């Protein structure tokens, strides 16, 4: 079986949770300069590299920074995060994920399938 396929499948099933806010339509937000997120992680993290992090402080930051293809909702069910859907071929061995088109990196660049593949290849 193709290693990239396996990596993609694992990424979809065991992705890091995403904590991005789901803002209801019509909600008035503060101006961008006032939208600040503050959290106490208790200690300085050793690293925030997702492939190297091992302790709680770094894990908390990584969970806030990176979004997987899927996440768990508050009832423990899998729901889309970076992906909006997926298809499985008739052999059950090829998964095709459709990514959320509006997903962007902090610099405004779009998130691509190659970004997910790179993350798993690097790991």
Backbone atoms as SQL, in Angstrom:
CREATE TABLE atoms (id INTEGER PRIMARY KEY, chain TEXT, resi INTEGER, resn TEXT, atom TEXT, x REAL, y REAL, z REAL);
INSERT INTO atoms VALUES
  (1, 'A', 1, 'UNK', 'N', 0.847, -1.175, 0.000),
  (2, 'A', 1, 'UNK', 'CA', 0.000, 0.000, 0.000),
  (3, 'A', 1, 'UNK', 'C', 0.895, 1.242, 0.000),
  (4, 'A', 2, 'UNK', 'N', 0.496, 2.255, -0.705),
  (5, 'A', 2, 'UNK', 'CA', 1.253, 3.494, -0.835),
  (6, 'A', 2, 'UNK', 'C', 1.442, 4.159, 0.526),
  (7, 'A', 3, 'UNK', 'N', 2.701, 4.504, 0.879),
  (8, 'A', 3, 'UNK', 'CA', 2.986, 5.111, 2.182),
  (9, 'A', 3, 'UNK', 'C', 2.318, 6.468, 2.338),
  (10, 'A', 4, 'UNK', 'N', 2.232, 7.234, 1.246),
  (11, 'A', 4, 'UNK', 'CA', 1.571, 8.532, 1.311),
  (12, 'A', 4, 'UNK', 'C', 0.088, 8.363, 1.636),
  (13, 'A', 5, 'UNK', 'N', -0.517, 7.348, 1.064),
  (14, 'A', 5, 'UNK', 'CA', -1.928, 7.068, 1.349),
  (15, 'A', 5, 'UNK', 'C', -2.118, 6.737, 2.814),
  (16, 'A', 6, 'UNK', 'N', -1.257, 5.886, 3.337),
  (17, 'A', 6, 'UNK', 'CA', -1.361, 5.502, 4.742),
  (18, 'A', 6, 'UNK', 'C', -1.176, 6.736, 5.625),
  (19, 'A', 7, 'UNK', 'N', -0.191, 7.558, 5.288),
  (20, 'A', 7, 'UNK', 'CA', 0.050, 8.769, 6.075),
  (21, 'A', 7, 'UNK', 'C', -1.157, 9.691, 6.032),
  (22, 'A', 8, 'UNK', 'N', -1.759, 9.839, 4.862),
  (23, 'A', 8, 'UNK', 'CA', -2.945, 10.685, 4.749),
  (24, 'A', 8, 'UNK', 'C', -4.112, 10.153, 5.548),
  (25, 'A', 9, 'UNK', 'N', -4.276, 8.851, 5.520),
  (26, 'A', 9, 'UNK', 'CA', -5.360, 8.222, 6.261),
  (27, 'A', 9, 'UNK', 'C', -5.151, 8.401, 7.767),
  (28, 'A', 10, 'UNK', 'N', -3.934, 8.171, 8.211),
  (29, 'A', 10, 'UNK', 'CA', -3.634, 8.346, 9.630),
  (30, 'A', 10, 'UNK', 'C', -3.813, 9.805, 10.028),
  (31, 'A', 11, 'UNK', 'N', -3.389, 10.714, 9.155),
  (32, 'A', 11, 'UNK', 'CA', -3.546, 12.147, 9.449),
  (33, 'A', 11, 'UNK', 'C', -5.012, 12.495, 9.646),
  (34, 'A', 12, 'UNK', 'N', -5.860, 11.946, 8.802),
  (35, 'A', 12, 'UNK', 'CA', -7.278, 12.239, 8.922),
  (36, 'A', 12, 'UNK', 'C', -7.907, 11.665, 10.170),
  (37, 'A', 13, 'UNK', 'N', -7.467, 10.499, 10.564),
  (38, 'A', 13, 'UNK', 'CA', -8.089, 9.836, 11.700),
  (39, 'A', 13, 'UNK', 'C', -7.515, 10.256, 13.047),
  (40, 'A', 14, 'UNK', 'N', -6.253, 10.608, 13.080),
  (41, 'A', 14, 'UNK', 'CA', -5.606, 10.923, 14.344),
  (42, 'A', 14, 'UNK', 'C', -5.031, 12.331, 14.365),
  (43, 'A', 15, 'UNK', 'N', -5.678, 13.238, 13.666),
  (44, 'A', 15, 'UNK', 'CA', -5.176, 14.608, 13.561),
  (45, 'A', 15, 'UNK', 'C', -5.269, 15.333, 14.899),
  (46, 'A', 16, 'UNK', 'N', -4.368, 16.280, 15.059),
  (47, 'A', 16, 'UNK', 'CA', -4.418, 17.113, 16.263),
  (48, 'A', 16, 'UNK', 'C', -5.709, 17.912, 16.282),
  (49, 'A', 17, 'UNK', 'N', -6.267, 18.112, 17.435),
  (50, 'A', 17, 'UNK', 'CA', -7.485, 18.904, 17.489),
  (51, 'A', 17, 'UNK', 'C', -7.221, 20.354, 17.120),
  (52, 'A', 18, 'UNK', 'N', -8.181, 20.945, 16.518),
  (53, 'A', 18, 'UNK', 'CA', -8.099, 22.368, 16.169),
  (54, 'A', 18, 'UNK', 'C', -9.012, 23.130, 17.112),
  (55, 'A', 19, 'UNK', 'N', -8.548, 24.258, 17.564),
  (56, 'A', 19, 'UNK', 'CA', -9.313, 25.016, 18.543),
  (57, 'A', 19, 'UNK', 'C', -9.799, 26.334, 17.969),
  (58, 'A', 20, 'UNK', 'N', -9.877, 26.446, 16.662),
  (59, 'A', 20, 'UNK', 'CA', -10.338, 27.669, 16.039),
  (60, 'A', 20, 'UNK', 'C', -11.812, 27.891, 16.378),
  (61, 'A', 21, 'UNK', 'N', -12.154, 29.152, 16.583),
  (62, 'A', 21, 'UNK', 'CA', -13.522, 29.492, 16.960),
  (63, 'A', 21, 'UNK', 'C', -14.459, 29.352, 15.769),
  (64, 'A', 22, 'UNK', 'N', -15.631, 28.826, 16.030),
  (65, 'A', 22, 'UNK', 'CA', -16.699, 28.791, 15.042),
  (66, 'A', 22, 'UNK', 'C', -17.600, 29.977, 15.360),
  (67, 'A', 23, 'UNK', 'N', -17.454, 31.059, 14.615),
  (68, 'A', 23, 'UNK', 'CA', -18.171, 32.296, 14.905),
  (69, 'A', 23, 'UNK', 'C', -19.513, 32.278, 14.186),
  (70, 'A', 24, 'UNK', 'N', -20.612, 32.356, 14.933),
  (71, 'A', 24, 'UNK', 'CA', -21.935, 32.360, 14.302),
  (72, 'A', 24, 'UNK', 'C', -22.127, 33.574, 13.398),
  (73, 'A', 25, 'UNK', 'N', -22.880, 33.383, 12.323),
  (74, 'A', 25, 'UNK', 'CA', -23.174, 34.478, 11.398),
  (75, 'A', 25, 'UNK', 'C', -23.837, 35.623, 12.158),
  (76, 'A', 26, 'UNK', 'N', -23.452, 36.834, 11.836),
  (77, 'A', 26, 'UNK', 'CA', -24.032, 38.018, 12.463),
  (78, 'A', 26, 'UNK', 'C', -23.329, 38.456, 13.736),
  (79, 'A', 27, 'UNK', 'N', -22.372, 37.697, 14.203),
  (80, 'A', 27, 'UNK', 'CA', -21.638, 38.052, 15.413),
  (81, 'A', 27, 'UNK', 'C', -20.713, 39.216, 15.121),
  (82, 'A', 28, 'UNK', 'N', -20.749, 40.240, 15.974),
  (83, 'A', 28, 'UNK', 'CA', -19.867, 41.393, 15.805),
  (84, 'A', 28, 'UNK', 'C', -18.598, 41.150, 16.611),
  (85, 'A', 29, 'UNK', 'N', -17.472, 41.160, 15.910),
  (86, 'A', 29, 'UNK', 'CA', -16.189, 40.928, 16.543),
  (87, 'A', 29, 'UNK', 'C', -15.496, 42.244, 16.865),
  (88, 'A', 30, 'UNK', 'N', -14.566, 42.191, 17.804),
  (89, 'A', 30, 'UNK', 'CA', -13.722, 43.342, 18.091),
  (90, 'A', 30, 'UNK', 'C', -12.849, 43.628, 16.881),
  (91, 'A', 31, 'UNK', 'N', -12.330, 44.858, 16.771),
  (92, 'A', 31, 'UNK', 'CA', -11.389, 45.142, 15.689),
  (93, 'A', 31, 'UNK', 'C', -10.201, 44.176, 15.773),
  (94, 'A', 32, 'UNK', 'N', -9.581, 43.899, 14.636),
  (95, 'A', 32, 'UNK', 'CA', -8.509, 42.900, 14.582),
  (96, 'A', 32, 'UNK', 'C', -7.399, 43.182, 15.594),
  (97, 'A', 33, 'UNK', 'N', -7.038, 44.438, 15.791),
  (98, 'A', 33, 'UNK', 'CA', -5.962, 44.791, 16.725),
  (99, 'A', 33, 'UNK', 'C', -6.315, 44.422, 18.168),
  (100, 'A', 34, 'UNK', 'N', -7.596, 44.260, 18.477),
  (101, 'A', 34, 'UNK', 'CA', -8.027, 43.927, 19.839),
  (102, 'A', 34, 'UNK', 'C', -8.338, 42.437, 20.005),
  (103, 'A', 35, 'UNK', 'N', -8.198, 41.659, 18.951),
  (104, 'A', 35, 'UNK', 'CA', -8.472, 40.228, 19.032),
  (105, 'A', 35, 'UNK', 'C', -7.199, 39.517, 19.472),
  (106, 'A', 36, 'UNK', 'N', -7.035, 39.387, 20.764),
  (107, 'A', 36, 'UNK', 'CA', -5.825, 38.824, 21.361),
  (108, 'A', 36, 'UNK', 'C', -6.201, 37.597, 22.177),
  (109, 'A', 37, 'UNK', 'N', -5.456, 36.533, 21.983),
  (110, 'A', 37, 'UNK', 'CA', -5.673, 35.285, 22.729),
  (111, 'A', 37, 'UNK', 'C', -4.566, 35.161, 23.763),
  (112, 'A', 38, 'UNK', 'N', -4.941, 35.035, 25.030),
  (113, 'A', 38, 'UNK', 'CA', -3.972, 34.890, 26.111),
  (114, 'A', 38, 'UNK', 'C', -4.282, 33.600, 26.855),
  (115, 'A', 39, 'UNK', 'N', -3.243, 32.807, 27.113),
  (116, 'A', 39, 'UNK', 'CA', -3.414, 31.569, 27.861),
  (117, 'A', 39, 'UNK', 'C', -2.198, 31.363, 28.757),
  (118, 'A', 40, 'UNK', 'N', -2.382, 30.634, 29.834),
  (119, 'A', 40, 'UNK', 'CA', -1.286, 30.318, 30.749),
  (120, 'A', 40, 'UNK', 'C', -0.965, 28.840, 30.590),
  (121, 'A', 41, 'UNK', 'N', 0.233, 28.537, 30.107),
  (122, 'A', 41, 'UNK', 'CA', 0.632, 27.144, 29.932),
  (123, 'A', 41, 'UNK', 'C', 1.489, 26.659, 31.095),
  (124, 'A', 42, 'UNK', 'N', 1.746, 27.515, 32.053),
  (125, 'A', 42, 'UNK', 'CA', 2.408, 27.107, 33.283),
  (126, 'A', 42, 'UNK', 'C', 3.916, 27.153, 33.273),
  (127, 'A', 43, 'UNK', 'N', 4.532, 26.917, 32.129),
  (128, 'A', 43, 'UNK', 'CA', 5.988, 26.878, 32.056),
  (129, 'A', 43, 'UNK', 'C', 6.433, 27.125, 30.624),
  (130, 'A', 44, 'UNK', 'N', 7.698, 27.413, 30.450),
  (131, 'A', 44, 'UNK', 'CA', 8.256, 27.618, 29.121),
  (132, 'A', 44, 'UNK', 'C', 8.353, 26.267, 28.402),
  (133, 'A', 45, 'UNK', 'N', 7.821, 26.157, 27.173),
  (134, 'A', 45, 'UNK', 'CA', 7.912, 24.872, 26.474),
  (135, 'A', 45, 'UNK', 'C', 9.338, 24.595, 26.009),
  (136, 'A', 46, 'UNK', 'N', 9.681, 23.331, 25.949),
  (137, 'A', 46, 'UNK', 'CA', 10.983, 22.916, 25.432),
  (138, 'A', 46, 'UNK', 'C', 11.046, 23.162, 23.933),
  (139, 'A', 47, 'UNK', 'N', 9.956, 22.863, 23.235),
  (140, 'A', 47, 'UNK', 'CA', 9.858, 23.069, 21.794),
  (141, 'A', 47, 'UNK', 'C', 8.389, 23.194, 21.421),
  (142, 'A', 48, 'UNK', 'N', 8.133, 23.828, 20.273),
  (143, 'A', 48, 'UNK', 'CA', 6.776, 23.828, 19.714),
  (144, 'A', 48, 'UNK', 'C', 6.788, 23.197, 18.326),
  (145, 'A', 49, 'UNK', 'N', 7.833, 22.440, 18.047),
  (146, 'A', 49, 'UNK', 'CA', 7.914, 21.656, 16.817),
  (147, 'A', 49, 'UNK', 'C', 6.976, 20.461, 16.981),
  (148, 'A', 50, 'UNK', 'N', 5.954, 20.323, 16.129),
  (149, 'A', 50, 'UNK', 'CA', 4.976, 19.243, 16.313),
  (150, 'A', 50, 'UNK', 'C', 5.571, 17.845, 16.304),
  (151, 'A', 51, 'UNK', 'N', 6.715, 17.645, 15.631),
  (152, 'A', 51, 'UNK', 'CA', 7.316, 16.317, 15.601),
  (153, 'A', 51, 'UNK', 'C', 8.251, 16.064, 16.783),
  (154, 'A', 52, 'UNK', 'N', 8.555, 17.099, 17.569),
  (155, 'A', 52, 'UNK', 'CA', 9.487, 16.936, 18.678),
  (156, 'A', 52, 'UNK', 'C', 8.859, 17.154, 20.052),
  (157, 'A', 53, 'UNK', 'N', 7.720, 17.815, 20.094),
  (158, 'A', 53, 'UNK', 'CA', 7.108, 18.164, 21.371),
  (159, 'A', 53, 'UNK', 'C', 6.744, 16.905, 22.163),
  (160, 'A', 54, 'UNK', 'N', 7.066, 16.925, 23.458),
  (161, 'A', 54, 'UNK', 'CA', 6.771, 15.780, 24.318),
  (162, 'A', 54, 'UNK', 'C', 6.101, 16.172, 25.620),
  (163, 'A', 55, 'UNK', 'N', 6.193, 17.448, 26.010),
  (164, 'A', 55, 'UNK', 'CA', 5.642, 17.838, 27.305),
  (165, 'A', 55, 'UNK', 'C', 4.379, 18.676, 27.140),
  (166, 'A', 56, 'UNK', 'N', 3.679, 18.854, 28.233),
  (167, 'A', 56, 'UNK', 'CA', 2.367, 19.490, 28.225),
  (168, 'A', 56, 'UNK', 'C', 2.383, 20.917, 27.701),
  (169, 'A', 57, 'UNK', 'N', 3.353, 21.723, 28.132),
  (170, 'A', 57, 'UNK', 'CA', 3.383, 23.134, 27.719),
  (171, 'A', 57, 'UNK', 'C', 3.508, 23.255, 26.203),
  (172, 'A', 58, 'UNK', 'N', 4.426, 22.516, 25.606),
  (173, 'A', 58, 'UNK', 'CA', 4.589, 22.556, 24.158),
  (174, 'A', 58, 'UNK', 'C', 3.389, 21.989, 23.435),
  (175, 'A', 59, 'UNK', 'N', 2.800, 20.925, 23.989),
  (176, 'A', 59, 'UNK', 'CA', 1.616, 20.317, 23.372),
  (177, 'A', 59, 'UNK', 'C', 0.448, 21.291, 23.324),
  (178, 'A', 60, 'UNK', 'N', 0.286, 22.077, 24.377),
  (179, 'A', 60, 'UNK', 'CA', -0.804, 23.058, 24.414),
  (180, 'A', 60, 'UNK', 'C', -0.657, 24.068, 23.281),
  (181, 'A', 61, 'UNK', 'N', 0.558, 24.516, 23.040),
  (182, 'A', 61, 'UNK', 'CA', 0.793, 25.485, 21.973),
  (183, 'A', 61, 'UNK', 'C', 0.597, 24.837, 20.606),
  (184, 'A', 62, 'UNK', 'N', 1.140, 23.653, 20.418),
  (185, 'A', 62, 'UNK', 'CA', 0.990, 22.943, 19.147),
  (186, 'A', 62, 'UNK', 'C', -0.493, 22.735, 18.834),
  (187, 'A', 63, 'UNK', 'N', -1.294, 22.359, 19.823),
  (188, 'A', 63, 'UNK', 'CA', -2.732, 22.171, 19.603),
  (189, 'A', 63, 'UNK', 'C', -3.409, 23.462, 19.171),
  (190, 'A', 64, 'UNK', 'N', -2.910, 24.598, 19.654),
  (191, 'A', 64, 'UNK', 'CA', -3.484, 25.886, 19.264),
  (192, 'A', 64, 'UNK', 'C', -3.016, 26.344, 17.883),
  (193, 'A', 65, 'UNK', 'N', -1.846, 25.891, 17.453),
  (194, 'A', 65, 'UNK', 'CA', -1.262, 26.380, 16.209),
  (195, 'A', 65, 'UNK', 'C', -1.611, 25.568, 14.973),
  (196, 'A', 66, 'UNK', 'N', -1.812, 24.253, 15.123),
  (197, 'A', 66, 'UNK', 'CA', -1.953, 23.393, 13.958),
  (198, 'A', 66, 'UNK', 'C', -3.310, 22.703, 13.930),
  (199, 'A', 67, 'UNK', 'N', -3.858, 22.578, 12.722),
  (200, 'A', 67, 'UNK', 'CA', -5.157, 21.944, 12.538),
  (201, 'A', 67, 'UNK', 'C', -4.993, 20.686, 11.694),
  (202, 'A', 68, 'UNK', 'N', -5.567, 19.593, 12.146),
  (203, 'A', 68, 'UNK', 'CA', -5.546, 18.359, 11.377),
  (204, 'A', 68, 'UNK', 'C', -6.683, 18.308, 10.382),
  (205, 'A', 69, 'UNK', 'N', -6.784, 17.233, 9.636),
  (206, 'A', 69, 'UNK', 'CA', -7.866, 17.082, 8.664),
  (207, 'A', 69, 'UNK', 'C', -9.216, 16.913, 9.361),
  (208, 'A', 70, 'UNK', 'N', -9.205, 16.197, 10.477),
  (209, 'A', 70, 'UNK', 'CA', -10.423, 15.975, 11.261),
  (210, 'A', 70, 'UNK', 'C', -10.111, 16.201, 12.729),
  (211, 'A', 71, 'UNK', 'N', -11.146, 16.448, 13.522),
  (212, 'A', 71, 'UNK', 'CA', -11.000, 16.617, 14.966),
  (213, 'A', 71, 'UNK', 'C', -12.181, 15.945, 15.654),
  (214, 'A', 72, 'UNK', 'N', -12.113, 15.862, 16.961),
  (215, 'A', 72, 'UNK', 'CA', -13.228, 15.317, 17.732),
  (216, 'A', 72, 'UNK', 'C', -14.104, 16.447, 18.229),
  (217, 'A', 73, 'UNK', 'N', -15.430, 16.278, 18.137),
  (218, 'A', 73, 'UNK', 'CA', -16.331, 17.271, 18.701),
  (219, 'A', 73, 'UNK', 'C', -16.476, 17.023, 20.205),
  (220, 'A', 74, 'UNK', 'N', -17.321, 17.801, 20.864),
  (221, 'A', 74, 'UNK', 'CA', -17.447, 17.685, 22.322),
  (222, 'A', 74, 'UNK', 'C', -18.121, 16.391, 22.777),
  (223, 'A', 75, 'UNK', 'N', -18.620, 15.569, 21.828),
  (224, 'A', 75, 'UNK', 'CA', -19.190, 14.274, 22.190),
  (225, 'A', 75, 'UNK', 'C', -18.264, 13.124, 21.809),
  (226, 'A', 76, 'UNK', 'N', -17.085, 13.440, 21.265),
  (227, 'A', 76, 'UNK', 'CA', -16.130, 12.418, 20.881),
  (228, 'A', 76, 'UNK', 'C', -16.296, 11.891, 19.476),
  (229, 'A', 77, 'UNK', 'N', -17.174, 12.508, 18.691),
  (230, 'A', 77, 'UNK', 'CA', -17.370, 12.078, 17.299),
  (231, 'A', 77, 'UNK', 'C', -16.421, 12.850, 16.389),
  (232, 'A', 78, 'UNK', 'N', -15.961, 12.177, 15.330),
  (233, 'A', 78, 'UNK', 'CA', -15.062, 12.821, 14.369),
  (234, 'A', 78, 'UNK', 'C', -15.851, 13.804, 13.518),
  (235, 'A', 79, 'UNK', 'N', -15.276, 15.013, 13.348),
  (236, 'A', 79, 'UNK', 'CA', -15.896, 16.024, 12.492),
  (237, 'A', 79, 'UNK', 'C', -14.806, 16.681, 11.656),
  (238, 'A', 80, 'UNK', 'N', -15.176, 17.233, 10.502),
  (239, 'A', 80, 'UNK', 'CA', -14.194, 17.876, 9.633),
  (240, 'A', 80, 'UNK', 'C', -13.525, 19.069, 10.306),
  (241, 'A', 81, 'UNK', 'N', -12.257, 19.276, 9.983),
  (242, 'A', 81, 'UNK', 'CA', -11.512, 20.455, 10.449),
  (243, 'A', 81, 'UNK', 'C', -10.841, 21.062, 9.217),
  (244, 'A', 82, 'UNK', 'N', -9.634, 20.597, 8.871),
  (245, 'A', 82, 'UNK', 'CA', -8.952, 21.077, 7.675),
  (246, 'A', 82, 'UNK', 'C', -9.540, 20.506, 6.397),
  (247, 'A', 83, 'UNK', 'N', -10.223, 19.385, 6.510),
  (248, 'A', 83, 'UNK', 'CA', -10.899, 18.774, 5.359),
  (249, 'A', 83, 'UNK', 'C', -12.397, 19.048, 5.482),
  (250, 'A', 84, 'UNK', 'N', -13.067, 19.068, 4.360),
  (251, 'A', 84, 'UNK', 'CA', -14.528, 19.198, 4.400),
  (252, 'A', 84, 'UNK', 'C', -15.198, 17.866, 4.127),
  (253, 'A', 85, 'UNK', 'N', -14.456, 16.954, 3.470),
  (254, 'A', 85, 'UNK', 'CA', -15.013, 15.632, 3.178),
  (255, 'A', 85, 'UNK', 'C', -13.892, 14.719, 2.707),
  (256, 'A', 86, 'UNK', 'N', -14.236, 13.440, 2.574),
  (257, 'A', 86, 'UNK', 'CA', -13.290, 12.493, 1.986),
  (258, 'A', 86, 'UNK', 'C', -14.060, 11.411, 1.257),
  (259, 'A', 87, 'UNK', 'N', -13.395, 10.782, 0.299),
  (260, 'A', 87, 'UNK', 'CA', -13.944, 9.659, -0.444),
  (261, 'A', 87, 'UNK', 'C', -12.978, 8.489, -0.312),
  (262, 'A', 88, 'UNK', 'N', -13.523, 7.288, -0.316),
  (263, 'A', 88, 'UNK', 'CA', -12.716, 6.079, -0.274),
  (264, 'A', 88, 'UNK', 'C', -12.992, 5.309, -1.559),
  (265, 'A', 89, 'UNK', 'N', -11.925, 4.859, -2.227),
  (266, 'A', 89, 'UNK', 'CA', -12.134, 4.106, -3.465),
  (267, 'A', 89, 'UNK', 'C', -12.760, 2.742, -3.172),
  (268, 'A', 90, 'UNK', 'N', -13.162, 2.054, -4.229),
  (269, 'A', 90, 'UNK', 'CA', -13.886, 0.781, -4.051),
  (270, 'A', 90, 'UNK', 'C', -13.037, -0.309, -3.416),
  (271, 'A', 91, 'UNK', 'N', -11.696, -0.172, -3.458),
  (272, 'A', 91, 'UNK', 'CA', -10.834, -1.174, -2.824),
  (273, 'A', 91, 'UNK', 'C', -10.645, -0.887, -1.334),
  (274, 'A', 92, 'UNK', 'N', -11.040, 0.316, -0.906),
  (275, 'A', 92, 'UNK', 'CA', -10.868, 0.701, 0.492),
  (276, 'A', 92, 'UNK', 'C', -9.436, 1.060, 0.852),
  (277, 'A', 93, 'UNK', 'N', -8.616, 1.281, -0.170),
  (278, 'A', 93, 'UNK', 'CA', -7.202, 1.556, 0.093),
  (279, 'A', 93, 'UNK', 'C', -6.765, 2.972, -0.271),
  (280, 'A', 94, 'UNK', 'N', -7.597, 3.714, -0.994),
  (281, 'A', 94, 'UNK', 'CA', -7.227, 5.072, -1.393),
  (282, 'A', 94, 'UNK', 'C', -8.262, 6.052, -0.845),
  (283, 'A', 95, 'UNK', 'N', -7.773, 6.963, -0.004),
  (284, 'A', 95, 'UNK', 'CA', -8.623, 7.998, 0.568),
  (285, 'A', 95, 'UNK', 'C', -8.280, 9.315, -0.119),
  (286, 'A', 96, 'UNK', 'N', -9.301, 10.048, -0.547),
  (287, 'A', 96, 'UNK', 'CA', -9.110, 11.353, -1.164),
  (288, 'A', 96, 'UNK', 'C', -9.813, 12.378, -0.291),
  (289, 'A', 97, 'UNK', 'N', -9.036, 13.330, 0.223),
  (290, 'A', 97, 'UNK', 'CA', -9.579, 14.364, 1.103),
  (291, 'A', 97, 'UNK', 'C', -9.787, 15.655, 0.327),
  (292, 'A', 98, 'UNK', 'N', -10.940, 16.281, 0.524),
  (293, 'A', 98, 'UNK', 'CA', -11.199, 17.598, -0.047),
  (294, 'A', 98, 'UNK', 'C', -10.925, 18.603, 1.070),
  (295, 'A', 99, 'UNK', 'N', -9.972, 19.506, 0.824),
  (296, 'A', 99, 'UNK', 'CA', -9.572, 20.461, 1.853),
  (297, 'A', 99, 'UNK', 'C', -10.501, 21.660, 1.909),
  (298, 'A', 100, 'UNK', 'N', -10.570, 22.256, 3.084),
  (299, 'A', 100, 'UNK', 'CA', -11.351, 23.477, 3.293),
  (300, 'A', 100, 'UNK', 'C', -10.701, 24.594, 2.471),
  (301, 'A', 101, 'UNK', 'N', -11.397, 25.144, 1.472),
  (302, 'A', 101, 'UNK', 'CA', -10.756, 26.095, 0.555),
  (303, 'A', 101, 'UNK', 'C', -10.314, 27.400, 1.217),
  (304, 'A', 102, 'UNK', 'N', -10.952, 27.796, 2.291),
  (305, 'A', 102, 'UNK', 'CA', -10.595, 29.067, 2.937),
  (306, 'A', 102, 'UNK', 'C', -9.461, 28.928, 3.952),
  (307, 'A', 103, 'UNK', 'N', -8.945, 27.705, 4.160),
  (308, 'A', 103, 'UNK', 'CA', -7.869, 27.487, 5.134),
  (309, 'A', 103, 'UNK', 'C', -6.598, 28.186, 4.666),
  (310, 'A', 104, 'UNK', 'N', -6.011, 28.975, 5.558),
  (311, 'A', 104, 'UNK', 'CA', -4.807, 29.742, 5.230),
  (312, 'A', 104, 'UNK', 'C', -3.808, 29.652, 6.373),
  (313, 'A', 105, 'UNK', 'N', -2.532, 29.780, 6.025),
  (314, 'A', 105, 'UNK', 'CA', -1.477, 29.896, 7.019),
  (315, 'A', 105, 'UNK', 'C', -1.507, 31.306, 7.585),
  (316, 'A', 106, 'UNK', 'N', -0.767, 31.548, 8.641),
  (317, 'A', 106, 'UNK', 'CA', -0.753, 32.871, 9.274),
  (318, 'A', 106, 'UNK', 'C', -0.252, 33.956, 8.333),
  (319, 'A', 107, 'UNK', 'N', 0.500, 33.591, 7.298),
  (320, 'A', 107, 'UNK', 'CA', 0.984, 34.590, 6.339),
  (321, 'A', 107, 'UNK', 'C', 0.009, 34.814, 5.191),
  (322, 'A', 108, 'UNK', 'N', -1.146, 34.157, 5.225),
  (323, 'A', 108, 'UNK', 'CA', -2.164, 34.337, 4.197),
  (324, 'A', 108, 'UNK', 'C', -2.092, 33.340, 3.053),
  (325, 'A', 109, 'UNK', 'N', -1.025, 32.542, 2.998),
  (326, 'A', 109, 'UNK', 'CA', -0.900, 31.532, 1.941),
  (327, 'A', 109, 'UNK', 'C', -1.917, 30.416, 2.171),
  (328, 'A', 110, 'UNK', 'N', -2.491, 29.865, 1.103),
  (329, 'A', 110, 'UNK', 'CA', -3.457, 28.773, 1.273),
  (330, 'A', 110, 'UNK', 'C', -2.789, 27.495, 1.780),
  (331, 'A', 111, 'UNK', 'N', -3.521, 26.741, 2.591),
  (332, 'A', 111, 'UNK', 'CA', -3.069, 25.425, 3.036),
  (333, 'A', 111, 'UNK', 'C', -3.344, 24.449, 1.889),
  (334, 'A', 112, 'UNK', 'N', -2.364, 23.608, 1.574),
  (335, 'A', 112, 'UNK', 'CA', -2.501, 22.673, 0.451),
  (336, 'A', 112, 'UNK', 'C', -2.336, 21.232, 0.925),
  (337, 'A', 113, 'UNK', 'N', -2.708, 20.309, 0.061),
  (338, 'A', 113, 'UNK', 'CA', -2.509, 18.885, 0.356),
  (339, 'A', 113, 'UNK', 'C', -1.025, 18.601, 0.575),
  (340, 'A', 114, 'UNK', 'N', -0.173, 19.286, -0.164),
  (341, 'A', 114, 'UNK', 'CA', 1.277, 19.095, -0.015),
  (342, 'A', 114, 'UNK', 'C', 1.735, 19.442, 1.402),
  (343, 'A', 115, 'UNK', 'N', 1.073, 20.387, 2.055),
  (344, 'A', 115, 'UNK', 'CA', 1.430, 20.741, 3.435),
  (345, 'A', 115, 'UNK', 'C', 1.166, 19.570, 4.379),
  (346, 'A', 116, 'UNK', 'N', 0.041, 18.898, 4.210),
  (347, 'A', 116, 'UNK', 'CA', -0.267, 17.729, 5.044),
  (348, 'A', 116, 'UNK', 'C', 0.695, 16.590, 4.747),
  (349, 'A', 117, 'UNK', 'N', 0.978, 16.363, 3.478),
  (350, 'A', 117, 'UNK', 'CA', 1.916, 15.301, 3.091),
  (351, 'A', 117, 'UNK', 'C', 3.297, 15.593, 3.684),
  (352, 'A', 118, 'UNK', 'N', 3.754, 16.829, 3.574),
  (353, 'A', 118, 'UNK', 'CA', 5.065, 17.199, 4.112),
  (354, 'A', 118, 'UNK', 'C', 5.133, 16.930, 5.626),
  (355, 'A', 119, 'UNK', 'N', 4.074, 17.285, 6.332),
  (356, 'A', 119, 'UNK', 'CA', 4.057, 17.065, 7.777),
  (357, 'A', 119, 'UNK', 'C', 4.252, 15.606, 8.142),
  (358, 'A', 120, 'UNK', 'N', 3.592, 14.699, 7.392),
  (359, 'A', 120, 'UNK', 'CA', 3.728, 13.275, 7.696),
  (360, 'A', 120, 'UNK', 'C', 5.053, 12.722, 7.212),
  (361, 'A', 121, 'UNK', 'N', 5.554, 13.216, 6.092),
  (362, 'A', 121, 'UNK', 'CA', 6.859, 12.756, 5.632),
  (363, 'A', 121, 'UNK', 'C', 7.947, 13.203, 6.583),
  (364, 'A', 122, 'UNK', 'N', 7.843, 14.411, 7.106),
  (365, 'A', 122, 'UNK', 'CA', 8.821, 14.925, 8.053),
  (366, 'A', 122, 'UNK', 'C', 8.794, 14.121, 9.346),
  (367, 'A', 123, 'UNK', 'N', 7.607, 13.739, 9.771),
  (368, 'A', 123, 'UNK', 'CA', 7.490, 12.951, 11.014),
  (369, 'A', 123, 'UNK', 'C', 8.164, 11.616, 10.860);
